[in-house]
Amino acid sequence: MPVNQIQKTMYSKLPNFVAFIALLILIGCTAGEPEGYRILTAGIAHESNSFIPYLTTEETFNLRRGEDALEGRAWARLLEEEGMELISTLHAGAGPSGLVSKDTYETFRDEILEALRAAVPVDGIFLDMHGAMHVEGYADAQADFIQQIRKIAGEEVIVAASFDLHGNISQEFIEGLNLVSAYRTAPHVDGEETRERTAALLVEALRNDFSPRTAHINLPILIPGEKGITSVEPLKTFYAKLLEISRMEGLMDASIFVGMPWTDVDRAGMSVQVVAESEEYYPEALLQAQALAKAIWEQRFNLDFDVAIASIDEAISIALEKDSTVFITDSGDNVTAGAAGDGTLVLERLLVHEVEDAVLAGIVDPEAVELCVEAGVGAEVQFAVGGKIDNVFCKPLPITATVLRIKYLDEDNMQTAAVLQVEGVTLVLLNWTTAFTDPAHFRQVDIDPLAHKIVVVKEGYLFQGLRDIAPHAIMALTPGFANQIMEELEYKQVRRPIYPLDPEMDWSATGF
Ligand SMILES: [Zn+2]
């Protein structure tokens, strides 16, 4: 071919050549960017106390969507830094309370499913759960949730879920998930760390083309969180073992769920999970889960309170003999286990014993707070306080008090605390349900807990912040929706036999 003919041919192919170069440049530009893994994120996190006679509805939940759900979250940052493309949907979460209403659950679920339908295909799903949700009209809504997700996402998508260790987990739920990881501390100090670990495991599974499968064993052990503290034996050793198992060949993670005993469902109680990176290692995961479950079962009699327990009258007497501040927890009305927080028994006993210097933080009573706001600081008020939400275990208690302070605790002035003096008791009334679990909560209402003889809070175990400052602590075994004595609760649904309701029972972790 003559040279001019060659040139002519080249020129005639120039547009294709340019397009080829442009394609090369495009490929070059995207090489360091996302690897194309699309991850949908969602969550419905709730701890449902079925002994409470009222439902939890949508208003109780904190709802986050889109960028708002990702902002400031370590797990989201990790996924983004790993180059994942995130499709953030609804993240709903609420503090412990009664069963979730059917409408509320279905509204949340359907919003997530709708977003999933619009997003498929996705490579992974990250779920931020609690694990103890129970929904009105559903035997196991969490299993329903994952089954509905699978119908749309398919079986190949890797689903990773992060949990509070107080979740009640069923085999049906686990079967829909690939990866499961739960908190390793109670009182909890590793919530965000756990979510981050779960996200990292999801990335690891995607990058290595793993198909993780989780071995799961439900232990017939029903204990309150107060007997499941991870820093004391025997659980301390078992939780340390989780790290060891996670590092074994072919295994990715391991969890122990203490469970939520105030949810009367057949799946309630302790459970153990070990995540295998693939089907090949699943038998090993199951063996490790069985060995751990067996070891926990053998130690069940040693799962005990790590704090002094007493009746409320005994707790007050013991506290008065101490020469420093004593924290008393009103465990039956434990807000952090879903109880109402408006129980009046402890206030009544403090007044009967004419205790000269106590703080009670606090009692939930929006109407009484409103009356204090109307009366103003310095005014004397008379009304019956508390016993309006929990009218099963207590009744409103008539008091005469002086309004010391009114504190607006959030930007919108929606959360209001009224601090009153009722004889020797400094009483905090709240217009929303919350627990004082940290010294910061006391500072917000200008109370120095250590300047008082007795400090009463509505929790079971003292949370870490108060644990760190409390010279002495006593857990008062008070009646209420979070009764610590499992044998006194009227269970109808929990599987039987179960320890400690059937103390003579025997059980084998390998009988599956
Ligand atoms: Zn928890």
Coordinates of C-alpha atoms and ligand atoms in Angstrom, one line a residue:
M1 CA 0.0 0.0 0.0
P2 CA 1.5 3.4 -1.0
V3 CA 2.4 5.6 2.0
N4 CA -0.2 8.2 1.2
Q5 CA -2.8 5.4 1.1
I6 CA -1.6 4.2 4.6
Q7 CA -1.9 7.8 5.9
K8 CA -5.3 8.0 4.3
T9 CA -6.4 4.8 6.0
M10 CA -5.0 6.0 9.4
Y11 CA -6.8 9.3 9.1
S12 CA -10.0 7.6 8.1
K13 CA -9.8 5.5 11.4
L14 CA -9.0 8.5 13.5
P15 CA -12.4 8.8 15.2
N16 CA -12.1 5.2 16.4
F17 CA -8.6 5.8 17.6
V18 CA -9.7 8.8 19.7
A19 CA -12.5 6.9 21.2
F20 CA -10.1 4.1 22.1
I21 CA -7.7 6.5 23.9
A22 CA -10.6 8.2 25.6
L23 CA -11.7 4.7 26.9
L24 CA -8.2 4.1 28.2
I25 CA -8.2 7.4 30.0
L26 CA -11.6 6.6 31.5
I27 CA -10.4 3.2 32.8
G28 CA -7.2 4.8 34.2
C29 CA -9.2 7.4 36.1
T30 CA -11.5 4.9 37.7
A31 CA -8.8 2.4 38.8
G32 CA -8.3 4.0 42.2
E33 CA -11.9 4.6 42.9
P34 CA -14.8 2.5 44.2
E35 CA -14.5 -1.1 43.2
G36 CA -18.1 -1.2 42.3
Y37 CA -19.5 -2.8 45.5
R38 CA -22.9 -1.4 46.2
I39 CA -24.0 -1.6 49.8
L40 CA -27.5 -0.9 51.1
T41 CA -27.6 0.2 54.7
A42 CA -30.7 0.0 57.0
G43 CA -31.8 -0.8 60.5
I44 CA -34.6 -1.3 62.9
A45 CA -33.2 -1.3 66.4
H46 CA -35.5 -2.0 69.3
E47 CA -35.4 -3.8 72.6
S48 CA -39.0 -4.8 73.3
N49 CA -40.2 -5.5 76.8
S50 CA -43.3 -7.6 76.5
F51 CA -44.3 -7.3 80.1
I52 CA -45.2 -3.6 79.5
P53 CA -48.9 -3.2 78.7
Y54 CA -48.5 -0.6 76.0
L55 CA -47.1 -0.5 72.5
T56 CA -44.2 1.4 71.0
T57 CA -45.2 3.5 68.0
E58 CA -43.4 5.5 65.3
E59 CA -43.1 8.7 67.4
T60 CA -40.9 7.0 69.9
F61 CA -38.3 6.1 67.2
N62 CA -35.4 8.3 66.1
L63 CA -35.5 8.1 62.3
R64 CA -32.5 8.8 60.1
R65 CA -32.3 8.4 56.4
G66 CA -29.8 9.1 53.6
E67 CA -26.7 11.1 54.4
D68 CA -28.2 11.9 57.8
A69 CA -28.0 8.2 58.8
L70 CA -24.3 8.1 57.8
E71 CA -23.1 11.3 59.3
G72 CA -20.6 10.9 62.1
R73 CA -20.9 7.1 62.0
A74 CA -17.6 5.2 62.2
W75 CA -19.1 2.2 60.3
A76 CA -20.2 4.4 57.4
R77 CA -16.8 6.2 57.3
L78 CA -15.1 2.8 57.2
L79 CA -17.3 1.6 54.3
E80 CA -16.7 4.8 52.4
E81 CA -13.0 4.8 53.0
E82 CA -13.0 1.3 51.6
G83 CA -14.5 2.6 48.4
M84 CA -17.9 1.2 48.9
E85 CA -20.9 2.9 47.3
L86 CA -23.5 3.3 50.1
I87 CA -27.2 3.4 49.5
S88 CA -28.5 4.6 52.9
T89 CA -32.1 3.9 53.6
L90 CA -34.1 4.1 56.9
H91 CA -32.2 3.6 60.2
A92 CA -34.9 3.5 62.9
G93 CA -33.9 3.2 66.6
A94 CA -35.6 3.6 69.9
G95 CA -34.8 3.0 73.6
P96 CA -36.3 0.0 75.3
S97 CA -40.1 0.0 75.6
G98 CA -43.2 -2.1 75.0
L99 CA -43.8 -4.3 71.9
V100 CA -43.5 -2.5 68.6
S101 CA -46.9 -1.9 67.0
K102 CA -47.7 -3.9 63.8
D103 CA -48.2 -0.7 61.8
T104 CA -45.0 0.9 63.0
Y105 CA -42.9 -2.2 62.1
E106 CA -44.6 -2.7 58.7
T107 CA -44.2 1.0 57.8
F108 CA -40.4 0.9 58.6
R109 CA -40.0 -2.5 56.9
D110 CA -41.8 -1.5 53.7
E111 CA -39.9 1.7 53.4
I112 CA -36.6 -0.3 53.5
L113 CA -37.9 -2.9 51.1
E114 CA -39.1 -0.2 48.7
A115 CA -35.6 1.4 48.7
L116 CA -34.0 -2.0 48.2
R117 CA -36.3 -2.7 45.3
A118 CA -35.1 0.5 43.7
A119 CA -31.5 -0.2 44.5
V120 CA -31.0 -3.8 43.4
P121 CA -28.7 -5.2 42.3
V122 CA -26.6 -4.6 45.5
D123 CA -23.5 -6.6 46.6
G124 CA -24.0 -6.2 50.3
I125 CA -26.4 -5.1 53.0
F126 CA -25.4 -3.6 56.3
L127 CA -28.0 -3.8 59.0
D128 CA -27.8 -1.9 62.3
M129 CA -30.0 -3.8 64.6
H130 CA -30.6 -4.4 68.4
G131 CA -31.8 -7.9 68.2
A132 CA -34.6 -7.9 70.9
M133 CA -37.4 -6.5 68.8
H134 CA -40.8 -8.1 69.2
V135 CA -43.7 -6.9 67.1
E136 CA -47.4 -7.1 67.9
G137 CA -49.0 -9.9 65.8
Y138 CA -45.7 -11.4 64.7
A139 CA -44.1 -14.6 66.1
D140 CA -40.6 -13.4 64.9
A141 CA -40.6 -10.0 63.1
Q142 CA -36.8 -10.0 62.8
A143 CA -37.0 -13.3 60.8
D144 CA -39.8 -11.8 58.7
F145 CA -37.6 -8.7 58.1
I146 CA -34.6 -10.7 56.7
Q147 CA -36.8 -13.1 54.7
Q148 CA -38.5 -10.1 53.0
I149 CA -35.1 -8.6 52.3
R150 CA -33.9 -11.9 50.8
K151 CA -36.9 -12.1 48.5
I152 CA -35.8 -8.9 46.8
A153 CA -32.0 -9.0 47.2
G154 CA -31.6 -12.6 46.4
E155 CA -29.5 -15.3 48.2
E156 CA -26.1 -14.2 46.9
V157 CA -26.0 -10.8 48.5
I158 CA -23.9 -10.7 51.6
V159 CA -25.9 -9.5 54.6
A160 CA -24.0 -8.4 57.7
A161 CA -25.8 -7.3 60.8
S162 CA -24.6 -5.6 64.0
F163 CA -26.3 -6.3 67.3
D164 CA -26.6 -5.4 71.0
L165 CA -25.7 -8.5 73.0
H166 CA -29.1 -8.3 74.7
G167 CA -30.8 -9.5 71.5
N168 CA -33.0 -12.6 71.4
I169 CA -31.9 -14.3 68.2
S170 CA -33.7 -17.2 66.4
Q171 CA -32.3 -19.8 64.0
E172 CA -34.7 -18.5 61.3
F173 CA -33.3 -15.0 61.6
I174 CA -29.7 -16.2 61.5
E175 CA -30.4 -18.2 58.4
G176 CA -31.2 -15.0 56.5
L177 CA -27.9 -13.4 57.6
N178 CA -24.4 -14.2 56.5
L179 CA -22.5 -12.3 59.2
V180 CA -23.5 -11.5 62.7
S181 CA -21.5 -9.5 65.3
A182 CA -22.7 -8.4 68.7
Y183 CA -21.3 -6.1 71.4
R184 CA -18.7 -7.6 73.7
T185 CA -19.3 -5.4 76.7
A186 CA -22.1 -5.0 79.2
P187 CA -22.5 -2.3 80.4
H188 CA -22.0 -1.3 76.8
V189 CA -19.0 0.7 75.8
D190 CA -18.4 -0.9 72.4
G191 CA -21.5 -0.1 70.3
E192 CA -19.9 1.9 67.6
E193 CA -16.8 -0.4 67.6
T194 CA -19.1 -3.4 67.0
R195 CA -20.8 -1.7 64.1
E196 CA -17.4 -0.8 62.6
R197 CA -16.2 -4.4 63.1
T198 CA -19.3 -5.7 61.3
A199 CA -18.7 -3.2 58.4
A200 CA -15.1 -4.4 58.2
L201 CA -16.2 -8.0 58.1
L202 CA -18.6 -7.2 55.3
V203 CA -15.8 -5.6 53.3
E204 CA -13.5 -8.5 54.0
A205 CA -16.2 -10.9 52.7
L206 CA -16.8 -8.9 49.5
R207 CA -13.1 -8.4 48.7
N208 CA -12.3 -12.1 49.2
D209 CA -15.5 -13.4 47.5
F210 CA -16.4 -15.2 50.8
S211 CA -19.9 -16.6 51.3
P212 CA -20.0 -16.4 55.1
R213 CA -22.4 -18.6 57.1
T214 CA -23.1 -18.3 60.8
A215 CA -23.4 -21.2 63.2
H216 CA -25.9 -20.4 65.9
I217 CA -26.9 -22.1 69.1
N218 CA -29.7 -21.0 71.4
L219 CA -28.9 -21.8 75.0
P220 CA -31.8 -22.4 77.4
I221 CA -30.6 -19.8 79.8
L222 CA -32.7 -16.8 80.7
I223 CA -30.9 -14.2 82.8
P224 CA -31.2 -10.5 83.3
G225 CA -28.4 -8.3 82.0
E226 CA -27.4 -7.7 85.6
K227 CA -26.2 -11.3 85.7
G228 CA -24.5 -11.0 82.4
I229 CA -21.8 -8.4 83.0
T230 CA -18.9 -9.1 80.7
S231 CA -16.1 -7.8 82.9
V232 CA -16.8 -10.4 85.7
E233 CA -16.4 -14.1 85.6
P234 CA -17.5 -16.4 84.2
L235 CA -18.5 -14.3 81.2
K236 CA -15.1 -12.4 81.2
T237 CA -13.3 -15.6 80.2
F238 CA -16.0 -16.5 77.6
Y239 CA -15.9 -13.1 76.0
A240 CA -12.1 -13.2 75.8
K241 CA -12.5 -16.6 74.0
L242 CA -14.4 -14.8 71.2
L243 CA -11.3 -13.1 70.0
E244 CA -9.4 -16.4 70.0
I245 CA -12.2 -18.1 67.9
S246 CA -12.4 -15.1 65.5
R247 CA -8.7 -15.6 64.7
M248 CA -9.0 -19.3 63.8
E249 CA -8.5 -20.3 60.2
G250 CA -11.7 -19.9 58.1
L251 CA -13.6 -18.2 61.0
M252 CA -14.4 -14.5 60.9
D253 CA -16.2 -13.5 64.1
A254 CA -17.9 -14.9 67.2
S255 CA -20.6 -13.6 69.6
I256 CA -22.3 -14.4 72.8
F257 CA -25.8 -12.9 73.3
V258 CA -26.8 -12.6 76.9
G259 CA -30.4 -12.1 75.6
M260 CA -33.3 -10.0 76.8
P261 CA -35.4 -11.9 79.5
W262 CA -38.3 -9.4 79.6
T263 CA -39.4 -10.4 76.1
D264 CA -41.7 -13.3 76.5
V265 CA -40.9 -15.2 73.2
D266 CA -39.6 -18.7 72.5
R267 CA -36.3 -17.3 71.3
A268 CA -35.6 -15.4 74.5
G269 CA -32.4 -16.1 76.2
M270 CA -28.7 -16.6 75.6
S271 CA -27.2 -17.7 72.3
V272 CA -23.8 -18.2 70.7
Q273 CA -22.7 -17.5 67.1
V274 CA -19.6 -18.3 65.2
V275 CA -19.2 -17.0 61.6
A276 CA -17.5 -19.1 59.0
E277 CA -16.1 -17.4 55.9
S278 CA -17.6 -20.2 53.7
E279 CA -19.5 -23.4 53.8
E280 CA -16.2 -25.3 54.0
Y281 CA -15.4 -23.9 57.4
Y282 CA -19.0 -24.1 58.7
P283 CA -18.5 -27.4 60.5
E284 CA -15.6 -25.9 62.4
A285 CA -17.7 -22.8 63.3
L286 CA -20.5 -25.1 64.6
L287 CA -18.0 -27.1 66.6
Q288 CA -16.6 -23.9 68.2
A289 CA -20.1 -22.6 68.9
Q290 CA -21.1 -25.9 70.5
A291 CA -18.0 -26.0 72.7
L292 CA -18.6 -22.4 73.8
A293 CA -22.3 -23.1 74.5
K294 CA -21.4 -26.2 76.5
A295 CA -18.9 -24.2 78.6
I296 CA -21.4 -21.5 79.3
W297 CA -24.1 -24.0 80.2
E298 CA -21.7 -25.7 82.7
Q299 CA -21.2 -22.3 84.4
R300 CA -24.9 -21.2 84.5
F301 CA -25.1 -21.3 88.3
N302 CA -22.2 -18.8 88.4
L303 CA -24.0 -16.2 86.2
D304 CA -24.9 -14.0 89.1
F305 CA -25.3 -10.3 90.2
D306 CA -22.0 -8.5 90.6
V307 CA -23.4 -6.0 93.0
A308 CA -25.1 -6.2 96.5
I309 CA -28.8 -6.8 96.3
A310 CA -31.4 -6.0 98.8
S311 CA -35.1 -5.0 99.2
I312 CA -35.6 -1.3 99.0
D313 CA -36.0 -0.9 102.8
E314 CA -32.8 -2.9 103.4
A315 CA -31.0 -0.9 100.8
I316 CA -32.0 2.4 102.4
S317 CA -30.9 1.1 105.9
I318 CA -27.5 -0.2 104.6
A319 CA -26.9 3.1 102.7
L320 CA -27.6 5.2 105.8
E321 CA -24.9 3.3 107.7
K322 CA -22.2 4.0 105.1
D323 CA -20.0 7.0 105.4
S324 CA -20.1 7.9 101.7
T325 CA -22.6 8.2 98.9
V326 CA -24.5 5.1 98.0
F327 CA -26.1 4.6 94.6
I328 CA -29.3 2.5 94.8
T329 CA -30.8 1.3 91.5
D330 CA -34.5 0.9 91.3
S331 CA -34.1 -2.2 89.2
G332 CA -37.8 -3.2 88.8
D333 CA -38.4 0.2 87.2
N334 CA -35.3 0.0 85.1
V335 CA -35.8 2.4 82.2
T336 CA -32.9 0.9 80.3
A337 CA -34.8 -2.4 80.2
G338 CA -38.0 -0.8 79.0
A339 CA -39.7 -0.1 82.3
A340 CA -41.9 3.0 82.6
G341 CA -39.7 5.0 84.8
D342 CA -42.6 6.5 86.7
G343 CA -42.6 4.1 89.7
T344 CA -43.1 5.7 93.0
L345 CA -42.2 3.0 95.4
V346 CA -38.6 4.2 96.2
L347 CA -39.8 7.8 96.7
E348 CA -42.5 6.5 99.1
R349 CA -40.0 4.5 101.1
L350 CA -37.4 7.4 101.3
L351 CA -40.2 9.6 102.7
V352 CA -41.4 6.9 105.1
H353 CA -37.8 6.4 106.4
E354 CA -37.5 10.2 106.7
V355 CA -34.2 10.1 104.8
E356 CA -32.6 13.5 105.2
D357 CA -30.4 13.6 102.1
A358 CA -31.3 11.7 99.0
V359 CA -31.5 12.4 95.2
L360 CA -34.0 10.5 93.1
A361 CA -33.3 10.9 89.3
G362 CA -35.9 10.7 88.2
I363 CA -39.6 10.0 87.8
V364 CA -41.2 10.4 84.4
D365 CA -44.3 12.6 84.7
P366 CA -45.0 15.1 81.9
E367 CA -48.1 16.5 83.6
A368 CA -46.3 17.2 86.9
V369 CA -43.4 18.9 85.0
E370 CA -46.0 21.1 83.3
L371 CA -47.5 22.0 86.7
C372 CA -44.0 22.9 88.0
V373 CA -43.3 25.1 85.0
E374 CA -46.6 26.9 85.6
A375 CA -46.0 27.3 89.3
G376 CA -42.5 28.6 88.7
V377 CA -39.2 28.3 90.6
G378 CA -39.5 28.8 94.3
A379 CA -43.2 27.9 94.4
E380 CA -44.7 25.2 96.6
V381 CA -46.6 22.6 94.6
Q382 CA -49.0 19.8 95.6
F383 CA -49.9 17.0 93.3
A384 CA -49.8 13.2 93.0
V385 CA -46.6 12.2 91.2
G386 CA -45.8 9.2 89.0
G387 CA -47.7 5.9 88.7
K388 CA -49.6 7.0 85.6
I389 CA -47.7 4.9 83.0
D390 CA -46.9 2.0 85.2
N391 CA -50.3 1.6 87.0
V392 CA -49.7 -2.1 87.6
F393 CA -46.9 -2.0 90.2
C394 CA -47.5 1.5 91.7
K395 CA -49.9 4.3 92.0
P396 CA -49.5 8.1 91.9
L397 CA -48.0 9.4 95.2
P398 CA -49.3 12.7 96.7
I399 CA -46.5 15.0 97.5
T400 CA -45.9 18.6 98.7
A401 CA -42.7 20.1 97.2
T402 CA -40.8 23.2 96.5
V403 CA -39.7 23.8 92.8
L404 CA -35.9 24.3 92.9
R405 CA -35.2 24.5 89.2
I406 CA -36.6 24.0 85.8
K407 CA -34.1 22.8 83.2
Y408 CA -34.6 22.7 79.4
L409 CA -32.3 20.0 78.2
D410 CA -32.4 20.1 74.4
E411 CA -32.3 22.7 71.8
D412 CA -36.1 22.6 71.1
N413 CA -37.0 22.9 74.8
M414 CA -38.9 19.6 74.4
Q415 CA -37.0 17.7 77.1
T416 CA -37.8 19.4 80.4
A417 CA -36.7 18.5 83.9
A418 CA -38.1 19.9 87.1
V419 CA -36.0 19.6 90.2
L420 CA -38.0 19.6 93.4
Q421 CA -37.3 19.3 97.1
V422 CA -39.7 16.9 98.8
E423 CA -38.7 16.9 102.5
G424 CA -35.2 15.3 102.4
V425 CA -35.4 14.1 98.8
T426 CA -34.2 16.1 95.8
L427 CA -36.5 14.8 93.2
V428 CA -36.0 15.1 89.4
L429 CA -39.2 15.0 87.4
L430 CA -38.9 14.4 83.7
N431 CA -41.3 15.0 80.8
W432 CA -39.7 12.3 78.7
T433 CA -38.5 8.8 79.4
T434 CA -34.8 8.6 80.1
A435 CA -32.4 7.1 82.6
F436 CA -29.6 9.0 84.5
T437 CA -26.7 6.7 83.5
D438 CA -23.8 9.1 83.5
P439 CA -22.4 12.0 85.7
A440 CA -23.1 14.3 82.8
H441 CA -26.9 13.7 83.2
F442 CA -26.6 15.0 86.8
R443 CA -24.6 18.0 85.7
Q444 CA -27.4 18.9 83.3
V445 CA -29.8 19.4 86.2
D446 CA -27.1 21.0 88.5
I447 CA -26.9 18.1 90.9
D448 CA -23.6 16.7 92.2
P449 CA -24.5 13.2 93.1
L450 CA -21.5 12.7 95.3
A451 CA -22.7 15.6 97.5
H452 CA -25.6 13.5 98.7
K453 CA -26.0 10.5 100.9
I454 CA -28.2 8.4 98.7
V455 CA -28.6 8.6 94.9
V456 CA -31.4 6.6 93.3
V457 CA -31.4 5.9 89.6
K458 CA -33.8 3.8 87.5
E459 CA -31.5 1.2 86.0
G460 CA -30.4 -2.4 86.9
Y461 CA -26.7 -2.4 86.9
L462 CA -25.0 0.9 87.2
F463 CA -23.8 2.1 83.8
Q464 CA -20.1 2.6 83.3
G465 CA -20.1 6.4 83.9
L466 CA -21.8 6.0 87.4
R467 CA -19.8 2.8 88.1
D468 CA -16.7 4.8 87.8
I469 CA -17.7 7.4 90.4
A470 CA -19.9 5.4 92.8
P471 CA -18.2 4.6 96.2
H472 CA -21.0 2.0 96.9
A473 CA -23.8 0.6 94.9
I474 CA -26.8 -1.6 95.9
M475 CA -29.3 -3.0 93.5
A476 CA -32.8 -2.8 95.1
L477 CA -34.9 -5.7 93.9
T478 CA -38.1 -3.7 93.4
P479 CA -41.2 -4.9 91.7
G480 CA -41.9 -3.6 88.2
F481 CA -41.8 -4.4 84.5
A482 CA -38.1 -5.2 84.7
N483 CA -38.3 -7.5 87.7
Q484 CA -34.9 -9.1 88.2
I485 CA -36.3 -12.3 89.6
M486 CA -37.1 -14.3 86.5
E487 CA -39.0 -16.9 88.5
E488 CA -41.5 -14.3 89.5
L489 CA -42.4 -13.3 86.0
E490 CA -45.5 -14.9 84.3
Y491 CA -43.9 -16.3 81.2
K492 CA -46.2 -17.9 78.6
Q493 CA -44.1 -18.1 75.5
V494 CA -40.5 -18.8 76.5
R495 CA -39.4 -22.3 75.5
R496 CA -39.4 -24.8 78.4
P497 CA -37.5 -26.2 80.0
I498 CA -35.2 -23.2 80.5
Y499 CA -32.8 -22.3 83.3
P500 CA -33.5 -20.9 85.9
L501 CA -37.3 -21.5 85.6
D502 CA -36.6 -25.3 85.4
P503 CA -33.5 -25.6 87.6
E504 CA -33.3 -29.4 87.4
M505 CA -33.2 -29.5 83.6
D506 CA -30.3 -30.9 81.6
W507 CA -29.2 -29.9 78.1
S508 CA -26.7 -30.7 75.5
A509 CA -25.1 -28.2 73.1
T510 CA -24.6 -31.0 70.5
G511 CA -28.1 -32.3 70.4
F512 CA -28.8 -30.6 67.1
Ligands
ZN1 ZN -28.1 -3.8 75.7

